[in-house]
PDB file of C-alpha atoms in Angstrom:
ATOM      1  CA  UNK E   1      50.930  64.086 -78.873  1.00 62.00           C
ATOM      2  CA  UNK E   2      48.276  60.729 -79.978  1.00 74.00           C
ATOM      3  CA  UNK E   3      51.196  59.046 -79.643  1.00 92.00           C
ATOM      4  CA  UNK E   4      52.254  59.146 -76.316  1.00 95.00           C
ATOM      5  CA  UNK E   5      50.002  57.907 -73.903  1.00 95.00           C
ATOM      6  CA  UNK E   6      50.124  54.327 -76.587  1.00 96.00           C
ATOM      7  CA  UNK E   7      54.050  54.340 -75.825  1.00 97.00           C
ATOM      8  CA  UNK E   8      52.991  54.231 -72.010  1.00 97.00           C
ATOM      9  CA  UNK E   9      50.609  51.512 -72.532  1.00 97.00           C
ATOM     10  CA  UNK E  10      53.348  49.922 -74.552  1.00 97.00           C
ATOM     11  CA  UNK E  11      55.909  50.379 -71.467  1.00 97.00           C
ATOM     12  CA  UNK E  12      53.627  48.959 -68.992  1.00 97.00           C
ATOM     13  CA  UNK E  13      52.523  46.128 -71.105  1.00 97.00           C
ATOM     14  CA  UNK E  14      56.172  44.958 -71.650  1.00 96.00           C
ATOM     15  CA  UNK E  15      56.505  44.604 -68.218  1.00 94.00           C
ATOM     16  CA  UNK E  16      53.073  42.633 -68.362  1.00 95.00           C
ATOM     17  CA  UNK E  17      51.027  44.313 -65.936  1.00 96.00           C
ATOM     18  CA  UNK E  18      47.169  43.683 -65.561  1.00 97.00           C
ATOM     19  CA  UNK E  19      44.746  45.113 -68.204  1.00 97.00           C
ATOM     20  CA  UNK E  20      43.586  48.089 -65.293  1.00 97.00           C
ATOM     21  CA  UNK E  21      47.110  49.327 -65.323  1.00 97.00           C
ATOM     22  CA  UNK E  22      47.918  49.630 -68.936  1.00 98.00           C
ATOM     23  CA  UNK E  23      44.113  51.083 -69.738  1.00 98.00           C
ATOM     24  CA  UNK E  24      45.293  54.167 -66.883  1.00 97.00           C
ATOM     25  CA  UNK E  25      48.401  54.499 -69.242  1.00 97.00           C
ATOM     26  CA  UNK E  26      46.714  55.005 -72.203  1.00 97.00           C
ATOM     27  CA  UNK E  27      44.307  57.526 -70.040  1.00 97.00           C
ATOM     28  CA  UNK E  28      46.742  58.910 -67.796  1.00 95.00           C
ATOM     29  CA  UNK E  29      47.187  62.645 -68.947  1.00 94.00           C
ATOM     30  CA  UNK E  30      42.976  62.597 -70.107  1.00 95.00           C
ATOM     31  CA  UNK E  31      41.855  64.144 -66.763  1.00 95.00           C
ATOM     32  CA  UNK E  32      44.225  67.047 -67.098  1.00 92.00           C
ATOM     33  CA  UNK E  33      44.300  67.478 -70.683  1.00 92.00           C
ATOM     34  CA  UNK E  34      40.770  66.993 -71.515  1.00 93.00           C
ATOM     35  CA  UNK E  35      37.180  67.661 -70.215  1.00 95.00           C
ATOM     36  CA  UNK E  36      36.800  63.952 -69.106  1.00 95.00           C
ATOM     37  CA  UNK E  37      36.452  63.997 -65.437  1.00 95.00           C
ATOM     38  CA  UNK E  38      37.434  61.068 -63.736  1.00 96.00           C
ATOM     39  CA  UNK E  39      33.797  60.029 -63.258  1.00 97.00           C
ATOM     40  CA  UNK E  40      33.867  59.770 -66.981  1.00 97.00           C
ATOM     41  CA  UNK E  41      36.673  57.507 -66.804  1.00 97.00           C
ATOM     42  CA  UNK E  42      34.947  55.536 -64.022  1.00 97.00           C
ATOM     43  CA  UNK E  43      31.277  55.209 -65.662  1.00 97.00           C
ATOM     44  CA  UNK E  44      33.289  54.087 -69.501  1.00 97.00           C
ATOM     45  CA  UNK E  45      36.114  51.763 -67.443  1.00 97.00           C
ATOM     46  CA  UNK E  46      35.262  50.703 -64.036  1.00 97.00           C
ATOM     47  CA  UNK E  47      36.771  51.691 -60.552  1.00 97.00           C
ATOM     48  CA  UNK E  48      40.109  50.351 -60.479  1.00 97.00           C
ATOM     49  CA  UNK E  49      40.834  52.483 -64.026  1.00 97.00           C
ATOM     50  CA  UNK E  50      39.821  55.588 -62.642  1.00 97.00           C
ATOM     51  CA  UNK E  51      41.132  55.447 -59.004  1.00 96.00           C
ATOM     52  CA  UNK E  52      44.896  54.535 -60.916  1.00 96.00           C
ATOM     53  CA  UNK E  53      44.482  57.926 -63.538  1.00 96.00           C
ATOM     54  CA  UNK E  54      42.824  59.537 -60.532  1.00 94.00           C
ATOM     55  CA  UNK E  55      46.260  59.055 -58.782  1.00 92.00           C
ATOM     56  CA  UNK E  56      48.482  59.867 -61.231  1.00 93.00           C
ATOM     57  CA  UNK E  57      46.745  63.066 -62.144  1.00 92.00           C
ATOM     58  CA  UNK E  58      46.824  63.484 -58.059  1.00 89.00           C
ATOM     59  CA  UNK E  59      51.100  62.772 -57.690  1.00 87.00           C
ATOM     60  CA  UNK E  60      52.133  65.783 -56.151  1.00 80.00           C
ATOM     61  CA  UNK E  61      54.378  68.195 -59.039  1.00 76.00           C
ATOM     62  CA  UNK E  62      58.080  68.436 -58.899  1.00 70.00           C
ATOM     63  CA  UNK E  63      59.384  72.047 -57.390  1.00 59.00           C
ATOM     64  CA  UNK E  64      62.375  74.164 -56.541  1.00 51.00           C
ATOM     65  CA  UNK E  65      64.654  71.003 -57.543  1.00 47.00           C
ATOM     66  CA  UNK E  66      67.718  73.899 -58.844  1.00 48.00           C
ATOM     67  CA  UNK E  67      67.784  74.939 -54.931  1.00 47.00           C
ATOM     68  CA  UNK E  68      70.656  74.470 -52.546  1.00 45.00           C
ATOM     69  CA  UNK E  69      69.177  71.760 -50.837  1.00 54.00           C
ATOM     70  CA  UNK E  70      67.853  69.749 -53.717  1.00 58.00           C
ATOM     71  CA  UNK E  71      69.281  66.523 -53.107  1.00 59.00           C
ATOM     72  CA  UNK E  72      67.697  66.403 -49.680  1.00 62.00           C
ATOM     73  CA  UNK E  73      64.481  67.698 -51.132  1.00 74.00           C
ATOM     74  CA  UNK E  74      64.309  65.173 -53.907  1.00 78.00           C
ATOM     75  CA  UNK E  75      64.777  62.308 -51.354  1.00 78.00           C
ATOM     76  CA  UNK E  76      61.770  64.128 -49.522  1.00 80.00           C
ATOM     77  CA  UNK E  77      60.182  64.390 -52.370  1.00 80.00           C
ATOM     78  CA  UNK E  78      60.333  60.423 -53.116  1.00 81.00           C
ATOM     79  CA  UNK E  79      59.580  59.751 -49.650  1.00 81.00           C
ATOM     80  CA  UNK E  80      56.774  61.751 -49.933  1.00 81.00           C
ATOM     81  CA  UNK E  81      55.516  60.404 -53.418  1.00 84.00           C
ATOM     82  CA  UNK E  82      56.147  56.951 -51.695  1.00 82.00           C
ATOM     83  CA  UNK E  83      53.910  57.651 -48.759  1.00 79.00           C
ATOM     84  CA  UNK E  84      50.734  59.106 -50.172  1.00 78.00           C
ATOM     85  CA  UNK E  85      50.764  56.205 -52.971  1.00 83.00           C
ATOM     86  CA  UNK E  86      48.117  53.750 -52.043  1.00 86.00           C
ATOM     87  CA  UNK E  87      48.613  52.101 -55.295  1.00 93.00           C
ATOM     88  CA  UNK E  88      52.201  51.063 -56.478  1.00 92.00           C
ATOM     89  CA  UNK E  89      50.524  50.917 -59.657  1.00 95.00           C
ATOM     90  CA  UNK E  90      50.241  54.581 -59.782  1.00 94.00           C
ATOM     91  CA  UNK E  91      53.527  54.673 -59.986  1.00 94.00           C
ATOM     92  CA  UNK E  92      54.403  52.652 -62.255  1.00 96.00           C
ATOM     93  CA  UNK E  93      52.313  54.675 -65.253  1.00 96.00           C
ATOM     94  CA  UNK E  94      53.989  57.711 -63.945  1.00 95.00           C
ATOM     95  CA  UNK E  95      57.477  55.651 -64.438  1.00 96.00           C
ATOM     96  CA  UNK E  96      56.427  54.757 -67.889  1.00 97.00           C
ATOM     97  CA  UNK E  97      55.265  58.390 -68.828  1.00 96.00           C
ATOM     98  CA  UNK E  98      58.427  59.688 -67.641  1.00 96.00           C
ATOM     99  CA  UNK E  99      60.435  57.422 -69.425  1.00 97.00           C
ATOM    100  CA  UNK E 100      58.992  58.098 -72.654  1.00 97.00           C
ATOM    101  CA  UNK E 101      59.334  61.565 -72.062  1.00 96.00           C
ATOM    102  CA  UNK E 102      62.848  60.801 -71.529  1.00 97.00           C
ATOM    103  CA  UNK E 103      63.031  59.018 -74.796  1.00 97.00           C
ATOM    104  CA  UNK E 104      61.292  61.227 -76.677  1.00 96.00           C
ATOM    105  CA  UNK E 105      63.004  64.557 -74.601  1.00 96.00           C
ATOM    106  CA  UNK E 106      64.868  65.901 -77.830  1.00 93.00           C
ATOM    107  CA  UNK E 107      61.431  67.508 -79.225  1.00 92.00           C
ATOM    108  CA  UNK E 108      61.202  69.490 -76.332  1.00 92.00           C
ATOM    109  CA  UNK E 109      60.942  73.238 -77.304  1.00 90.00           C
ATOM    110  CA  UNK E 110      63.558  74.792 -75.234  1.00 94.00           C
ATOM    111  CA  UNK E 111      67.045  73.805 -73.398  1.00 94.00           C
ATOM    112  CA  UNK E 112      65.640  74.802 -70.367  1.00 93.00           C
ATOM    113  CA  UNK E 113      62.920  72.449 -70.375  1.00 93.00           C
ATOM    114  CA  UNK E 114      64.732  69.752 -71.649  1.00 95.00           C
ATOM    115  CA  UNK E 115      67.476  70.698 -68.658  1.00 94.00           C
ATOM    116  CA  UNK E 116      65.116  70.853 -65.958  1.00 92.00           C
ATOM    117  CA  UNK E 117      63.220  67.827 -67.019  1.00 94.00           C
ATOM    118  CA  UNK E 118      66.149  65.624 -67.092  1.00 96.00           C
ATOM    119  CA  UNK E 119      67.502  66.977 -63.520  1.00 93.00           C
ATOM    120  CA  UNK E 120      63.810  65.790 -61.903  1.00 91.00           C
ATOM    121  CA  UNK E 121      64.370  62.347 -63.772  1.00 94.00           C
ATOM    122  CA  UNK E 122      68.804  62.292 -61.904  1.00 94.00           C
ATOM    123  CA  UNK E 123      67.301  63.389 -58.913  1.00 91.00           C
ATOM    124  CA  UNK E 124      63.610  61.763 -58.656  1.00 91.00           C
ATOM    125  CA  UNK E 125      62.525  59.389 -60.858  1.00 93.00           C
ATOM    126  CA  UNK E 126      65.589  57.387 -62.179  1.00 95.00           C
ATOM    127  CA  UNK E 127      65.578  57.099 -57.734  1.00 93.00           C
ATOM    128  CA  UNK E 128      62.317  56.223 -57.332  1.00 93.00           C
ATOM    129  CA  UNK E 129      62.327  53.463 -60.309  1.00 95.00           C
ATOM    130  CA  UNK E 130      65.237  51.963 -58.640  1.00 94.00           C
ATOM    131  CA  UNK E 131      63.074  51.927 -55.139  1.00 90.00           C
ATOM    132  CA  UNK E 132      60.141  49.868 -56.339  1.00 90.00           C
ATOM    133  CA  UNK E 133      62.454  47.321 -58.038  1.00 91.00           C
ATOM    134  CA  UNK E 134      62.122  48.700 -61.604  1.00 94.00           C
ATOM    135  CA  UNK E 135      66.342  49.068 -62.087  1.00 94.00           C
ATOM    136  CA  UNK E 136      66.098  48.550 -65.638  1.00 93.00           C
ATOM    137  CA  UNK E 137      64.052  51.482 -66.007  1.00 96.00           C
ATOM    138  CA  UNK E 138      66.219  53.307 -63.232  1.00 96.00           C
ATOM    139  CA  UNK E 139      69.568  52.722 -65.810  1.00 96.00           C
ATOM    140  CA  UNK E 140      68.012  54.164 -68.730  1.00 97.00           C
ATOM    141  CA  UNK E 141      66.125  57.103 -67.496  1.00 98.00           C
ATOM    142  CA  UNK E 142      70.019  57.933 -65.784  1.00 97.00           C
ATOM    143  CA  UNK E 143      71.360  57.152 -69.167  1.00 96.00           C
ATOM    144  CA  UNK E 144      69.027  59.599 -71.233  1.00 97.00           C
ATOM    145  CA  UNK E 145      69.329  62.430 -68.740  1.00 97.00           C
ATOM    146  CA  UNK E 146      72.573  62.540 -67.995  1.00 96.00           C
ATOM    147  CA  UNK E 147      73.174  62.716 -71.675  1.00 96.00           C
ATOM    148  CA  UNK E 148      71.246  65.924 -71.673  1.00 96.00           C
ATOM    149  CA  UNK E 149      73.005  67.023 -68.540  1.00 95.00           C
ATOM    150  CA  UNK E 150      76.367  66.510 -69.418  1.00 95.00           C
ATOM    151  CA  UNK E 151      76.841  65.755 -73.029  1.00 94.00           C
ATOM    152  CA  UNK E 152      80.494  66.421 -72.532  1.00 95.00           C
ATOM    153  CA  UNK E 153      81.253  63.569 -70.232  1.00 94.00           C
ATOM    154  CA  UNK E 154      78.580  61.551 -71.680  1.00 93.00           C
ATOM    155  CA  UNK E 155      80.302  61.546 -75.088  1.00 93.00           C
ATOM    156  CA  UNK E 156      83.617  61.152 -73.612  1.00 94.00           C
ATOM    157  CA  UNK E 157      82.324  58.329 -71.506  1.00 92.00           C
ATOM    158  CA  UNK E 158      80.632  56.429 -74.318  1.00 90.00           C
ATOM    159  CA  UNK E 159      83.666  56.611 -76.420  1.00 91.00           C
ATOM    160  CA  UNK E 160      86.088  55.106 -73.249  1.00 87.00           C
ATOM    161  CA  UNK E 161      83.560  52.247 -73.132  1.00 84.00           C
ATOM    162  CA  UNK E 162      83.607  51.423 -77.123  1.00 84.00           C
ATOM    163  CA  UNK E 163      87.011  51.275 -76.679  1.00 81.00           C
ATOM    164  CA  UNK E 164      86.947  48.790 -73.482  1.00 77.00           C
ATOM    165  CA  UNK E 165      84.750  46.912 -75.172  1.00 75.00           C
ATOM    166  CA  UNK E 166      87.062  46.635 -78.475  1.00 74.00           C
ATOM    167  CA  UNK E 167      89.975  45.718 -76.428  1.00 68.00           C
ATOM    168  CA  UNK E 168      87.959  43.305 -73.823  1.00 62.00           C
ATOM    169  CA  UNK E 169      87.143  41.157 -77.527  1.00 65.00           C
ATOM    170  CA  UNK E 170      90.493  40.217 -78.188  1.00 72.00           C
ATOM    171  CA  UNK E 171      90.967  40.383 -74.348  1.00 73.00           C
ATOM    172  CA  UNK E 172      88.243  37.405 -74.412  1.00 75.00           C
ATOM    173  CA  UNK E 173      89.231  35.718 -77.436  1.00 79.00           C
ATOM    174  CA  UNK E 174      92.607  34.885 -75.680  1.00 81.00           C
ATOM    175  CA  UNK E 175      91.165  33.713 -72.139  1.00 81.00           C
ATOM    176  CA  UNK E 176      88.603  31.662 -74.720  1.00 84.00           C
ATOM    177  CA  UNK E 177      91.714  29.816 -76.272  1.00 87.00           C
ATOM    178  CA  UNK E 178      93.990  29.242 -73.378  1.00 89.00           C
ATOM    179  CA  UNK E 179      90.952  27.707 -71.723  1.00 90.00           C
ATOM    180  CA  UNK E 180      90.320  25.752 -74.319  1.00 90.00           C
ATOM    181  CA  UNK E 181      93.778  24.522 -74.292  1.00 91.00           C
ATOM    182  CA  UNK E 182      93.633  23.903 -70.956  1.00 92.00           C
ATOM    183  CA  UNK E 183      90.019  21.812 -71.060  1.00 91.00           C
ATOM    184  CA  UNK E 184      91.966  19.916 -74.617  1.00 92.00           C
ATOM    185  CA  UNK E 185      94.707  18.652 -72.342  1.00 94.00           C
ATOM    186  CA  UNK E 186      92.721  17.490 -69.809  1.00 93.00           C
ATOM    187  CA  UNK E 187      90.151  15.527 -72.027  1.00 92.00           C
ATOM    188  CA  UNK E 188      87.042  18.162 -71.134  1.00 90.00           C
ATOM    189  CA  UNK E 189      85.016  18.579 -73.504  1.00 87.00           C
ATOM    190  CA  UNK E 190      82.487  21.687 -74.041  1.00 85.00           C
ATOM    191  CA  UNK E 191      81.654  25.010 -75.157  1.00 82.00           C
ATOM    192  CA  UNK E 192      83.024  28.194 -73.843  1.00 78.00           C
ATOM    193  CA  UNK E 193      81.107  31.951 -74.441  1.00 73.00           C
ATOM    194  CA  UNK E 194      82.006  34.984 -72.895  1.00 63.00           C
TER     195      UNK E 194
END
């Protein structure tokens, strides 16, 4: 979809990386998708543009991640992605493409996709995100797959927290006015937020 590789851009330009990085985004599935070689890419936008799309196009593709040993195979697999990355740039479009897959995962065509997709984000990417210092981006891919995983628990987990966080307000509001008390009888004056 037109759409997506602008989200991408979008993703990497919040985090406010350099103009090389968020052009790859916007070209990032071109190479595969398209007749536009990456010569193309290099001869319209320069070296740097087409050695990053040249790399993502290049990551190595997620397999066998439903086997027995997939846990040890995804951390392989990361270590592996890790290793033949010259450019941490590289990953960081392939971050953004997968988390806007994530976010967008409900028009997949089939619960099998959808399933499979989101167990390469638990066991791969949401990891790898977290690696190279991207957490935020780590919490919500776990957040968006899980709920696909386990929409059970998920549901029953984002209920519990509602609640918490309904209880810790008047929990909050009464620590806020005892210490406020407290700071009146001993002449301190200031603002308290919680």
């Amino acid at each position: 979809h037109f759409s997506h590789p602008l989200e991408v851009a979008a993703i990497l330009t919040d985090l406010k990386l350099d103009q090389s990085t968020i052009i790859a985004g916007l070209l990032h599935d071109v190479v595969e998708d398209t007749d536009v070689s990456v010569g193309d890419i290099r001869d319209l936008f320069g070296k740097d543009v087409a050695d990053l799309v040249d790399g993502v196009t290049k990551l190595p593709k997620v397999t066998g991640t439903n086997a027995p040993r997939a846990l040890i195979q995804a951390e392989n697999f990361q270590k592996f992605i890790l290793a033949t990355t010259k450019d941490i740039r590289v990953l960081l479009v392939k971050l953004a493409d997968r988390l806007h897959n994530m976010r967008t995962i409900e028009f997949m065509p089939t619960e099998e996709s959808r399933l499979r997709i989101s167990r390469e984000t638990l066991d791969i990417y949401a990891p790898l995100a977290r690696r190279v210092g991207l957490s935020i981006f780590a919490v919500e891919l776990e957040d968006l797959a899980f709920r696909q995983v386990n929409p059970v628990a998920y549901s029953a987990i984002t209920k519990r927290l509602e609640e918490l966080m309904e209880d810790d307000t008047s929990m909050l509001d009464r620590i806020r006015s005892d210490l406020d008390t407290v700071m009146l009888a001993r002449g301190v004056r200031g603002e308290l937020h919680g």
